[in-house]
Amino acid sequence: MKWYTKNQAEIEEKLQTDMRFGLTEKQAYNRLQQQGENTIADQEKISRFYLFVQQFKDFMVLVLLGATLISGLLGEYIDAIAIMAIVLLNGLLGFFQEQKAEKSLSKLKELSAPVVTVLQEGVWVNKSSRELVSGDIVKIRTGDRVSADVRLLEINSLEIEESVLTGESIPAVKDDKPIHKENVELGDQQNMAFSGTLVTRGSGMGVVVATGMSTAMGQIASMLSSTERMPTPLERKLEELGKILIVTAILLTVAVALLGIYQGHPIYEMFLAGVSLAVAAIPEGLPAIVTVALSLGVQRMIKRKAVVRKLSAVETLGAASVICSDKTGTLTQNQMTVRQIYVPKKHFFVTGKGYNPKGKFLLNRKRVDPLHSESLSHLLRYILLCSHAEIMNNKGNYQIDGDPTEGALVVAAEKAGLSRHSLQGMKVIREIPFDSSRKRMSVVVEDEKGKRFVITKGAPDVLLKRTSWIQDGKEKLPFTPKKEKHIQHMMQRMTNEALRTIAVCVKEIGASKNDQDFQLESDLTFIGLFGLMDPPREDVGEAINICRDAGVKTVMITGDHVNTAQAIARQLQLLPPNGKVLDGYQISAMNDEELEALIPDVYVFARVTPEHKLRIVKAFQNNGHVVAMTGDGVNDAPAIKASDIGISMGKSGTDVTKEASSLVLMDDHFATIKSAIEEGRNIYENIRKFIRYLLASNVGEILVMLFAMMLAMPLPLVPVQILWVNLVTDGLPALALGLDQPERDVMKRPPRNQKESVFSRGLGYKIVSRGFLIGLVTLLAFMFAYQKNPDHLEYAQTIAFTTLVMSQLIHVFDCRSDNSVFSRNPIGNLYLVGAVLSSVLLLLVVVYYEPLQPIFHTVELPLTEWIYILALSAIPTLIWMPSRKE
Ligand code: ATP
């Protein structure tokens, strides 16, 4: 269907919809059933079977399977079957864990599906983009990623970047008139907005004509970039570590096997010993546990209202050392209220709370009727024309649909008894939209008599430069330096009280439709000034202090005036007494080196444009910081991308910034960043904890085998026992460490150095030293038992096996802290207690359950032996060792 050729009536008829009413709920529901969800089908989902098979593609598992096959051929059936069963069990565990991780990640995708404003039964409602159907009437705003193919019916300076479809990166200017031509290329269909493209300017309204796979984007879906998950830096490092371990294991195996053969041992026995060593060296369960720990961490973050879009952010968060936060909405409540209004010679105060349109106007502390002042009533009328926001009354709970700054202005006009209905004679015929770089917006209005004028509102310091006149009552006077100074003074007064200021100017113009924007916004007449209050959020001050204790500096970045920013920063205790404040004009006058030299002392950046944000991120990074940067507008995307952790706003953010970010704050709240950092630090520390646990166990296993071989003793452990320990009894406690609570001082330590290795801060030393002790006590236990009873090897092996498991299960409690094992309550992590108890139970089953004894080469142990076993097992954990920090 060539929708671009059709006019509105034809479209309404074809799609059975109405531009002023939309679809009914029932129609929308039925169409959704017929047309299906509005999503582009994911590229082939990984099949379950493939995921399962993938668990075995690990090189070490293949070696193991090969070895098993050979021992099977050599007649060791029971061993071969046991090893196969354990490998299979491990594969199944890995499969379920990964499937769970995948599910939680795809849930994340759902959480970040865009919300669209749709007209339903005459009311604008918000819907998930997945529920869009053809015939829906939708709004499109700057920063949206268009969710379906839409035929535009109304536009307002609308520009859309369509490079995903057309390759053209310069935004296309849109129109709402039918095109009377056949075969128009996508790029020239000016009255269409296509799914997947980005709205870079203006706004519009239109009717959905195609959804899901029927959209232009759906038809080329196969060209979409793949959505495969990239491994995080830590996962990559561990993968490399795994490779090193494999090579070491193979070299060790070959060396030991050759040595053994040289000493005259049978080849077959040495082959098995080699396999056992290799199995001992590899932490088979580690990669799966890292993935699971990360994905469980992500779920915990969602509970704390932080949605992670890129898994690597979880690690980076723990290293963050600077948070560059927006002011409006993140540090403040984004509940703007007009508190003061200045019109020449009169300074009004306005009472009232939030967006409730009830309040009084005071002049010289006396209540007045605002409509009695002609200047004020004009100002309030004009402001209604020059804003889009609407007040929504939800059973006495007043909210704003649109920009909060504009919302506050509209509420002030309503407090005076004005509404847009009372302005019916005036028509807005053109708009130059607001953006944070221009810091102003304008509309061209035509009155009943056809007279045209411009209304401009924006940051006073920007508008006053374009002002030549001032309206004083009925008189229009030249804007002399003296008058300008007075207005500046009024503005200072307001900003010192932490108020955001908006100036309003007007200008009469001729009938020309082709006036350039700069012509419209110059030679203006000043008519008034608003002061808006946006109180700080309550718990932000505390969160900033916690971050400071954690060595994380919080910096405010705002488009607001320096004084307003400074006043709010003081209220939040963000700005220390010697802290500096920079504004956008100063930043523009500096080169990058100057900015870098100054930036360590700066806490507030005011009147910045999105371009400045990028420079600020880079300057902090060049000072060695790991930067978390928030943003909400389209233009913030480059800075968000350049930062180490890009953060976007779930409520007020645009789709474009959300896509560029790695973390989304569901509640737009600064305190959530603090929680995310805390969680990020904890996840990283927990990963370190189980890496320490699993690797120390591996070191112990290798050493016990090596020592025994060097002492020309029989092997203390058989491969199936080592495999059982690595994959089964170690797995659950390691996972439980991944769920450990943070240590009390996580937010009291400085951020981690991003370049540090996982093994730094003494971890490598602990792995080797405790691993050595685990190996030693296992060997001692084996030697005593073997000497006592040299004819009964299985007995000594069972003792070694139980000592190994028990010493690891005691050592796991030591891994919870960088300090001593006694620094934490041992039953503080109930998952860990449960995991250790179940591992002990599994051990007892393998030792005492007769049918399993031949498989695991175990024999029943008398109760008295347990005293020795437990005493020896406690040594590696309890023995005092000199601590060493790397
Ligand atoms: P922050 O960066 O703290 O979130 P912000 O992004 O809201 O602040 P901007 O939107 O860049 O900051 O606003 C900067 C200035 O532009 C404001 O101080 C105000 O004077 C002016 N301004 C804000 N919103 C509007 C608007 N809708 N129309 C006209 N001027 C506006």
Coordinates of C-alpha atoms and ligand atoms in Angstrom, one line a residue, residues 325-330 332 334 336 386-387 403 405-406 409 434-441 456-461 500-503 556-561 564 607-610 613 632 636, ligand 1:
S325 CA 25.1 13.7 37.2
D326 CA 22.4 15.8 35.6
K327 CA 20.7 18.1 38.0
T328 CA 17.1 18.3 36.9
G329 CA 15.2 15.2 37.8
T330 CA 18.2 13.2 39.0
T332 CA 16.2 17.3 42.1
N334 CA 11.8 17.5 38.6
M336 CA 8.9 22.5 39.0
C386 CA 4.6 28.9 23.9
S387 CA 4.4 25.5 25.7
D403 CA 8.3 19.0 29.8
T405 CA 9.5 23.4 33.0
E406 CA 6.6 24.1 30.7
L409 CA 4.5 27.7 33.5
F434 CA 13.6 23.9 22.4
D435 CA 16.9 22.2 22.7
S436 CA 19.6 22.2 25.3
S437 CA 22.1 23.8 23.0
R438 CA 19.9 26.7 22.0
K439 CA 18.3 27.0 25.4
R440 CA 15.3 28.7 24.0
M441 CA 12.1 28.0 22.0
T456 CA 10.3 33.4 22.6
K457 CA 11.0 31.9 25.9
G458 CA 14.4 30.6 27.2
A459 CA 17.4 31.1 29.4
P460 CA 17.6 34.9 30.3
D461 CA 21.3 35.2 29.5
R500 CA 15.5 28.2 37.5
T501 CA 14.8 31.3 35.4
I502 CA 13.0 31.7 32.2
A503 CA 12.7 35.0 30.3
M556 CA 26.7 18.2 38.9
I557 CA 26.2 19.0 35.2
T558 CA 23.4 21.2 34.3
G559 CA 22.0 23.5 31.6
D560 CA 20.8 25.8 34.3
H561 CA 22.3 29.1 35.4
T564 CA 20.9 28.2 40.5
R607 CA 25.0 26.4 31.5
V608 CA 26.6 23.5 29.6
T609 CA 25.6 22.2 26.2
P610 CA 25.7 18.6 25.3
K613 CA 29.5 17.1 28.3
D632 CA 18.5 12.3 29.0
D636 CA 23.7 13.6 25.3
Ligands
ATP1 P1 19.9 19.5 33.7 O1 21.1 19.4 32.8 O2 20.2 19.9 35.1 O3 19.0 18.3 33.6 P2 18.4 20.7 31.9 O4 18.9 19.7 31.0 O5 16.9 20.8 32.2 O6 19.1 20.7 33.2 P3 18.4 22.5 29.9 O7 17.2 21.7 29.5 O8 19.5 22.6 29.0 O9 18.9 22.1 31.3 O10 17.8 24.0 30.2 C1 18.7 25.0 30.3 C2 18.0 26.3 30.4 O11 17.1 26.5 29.3 C3 17.1 26.4 31.6 O12 17.8 27.0 32.7 C4 16.0 27.3 31.2 O13 16.3 28.7 31.3 C5 15.9 27.0 29.7 N1 14.8 26.1 29.4 C6 14.6 24.9 29.9 N2 13.5 24.3 29.4 C7 13.0 25.2 28.6 C8 11.8 25.2 27.7 N3 11.0 24.2 27.6 N4 11.6 26.3 26.9 C9 12.4 27.4 27.0 N5 13.5 27.4 27.8 C10 13.8 26.4 28.6

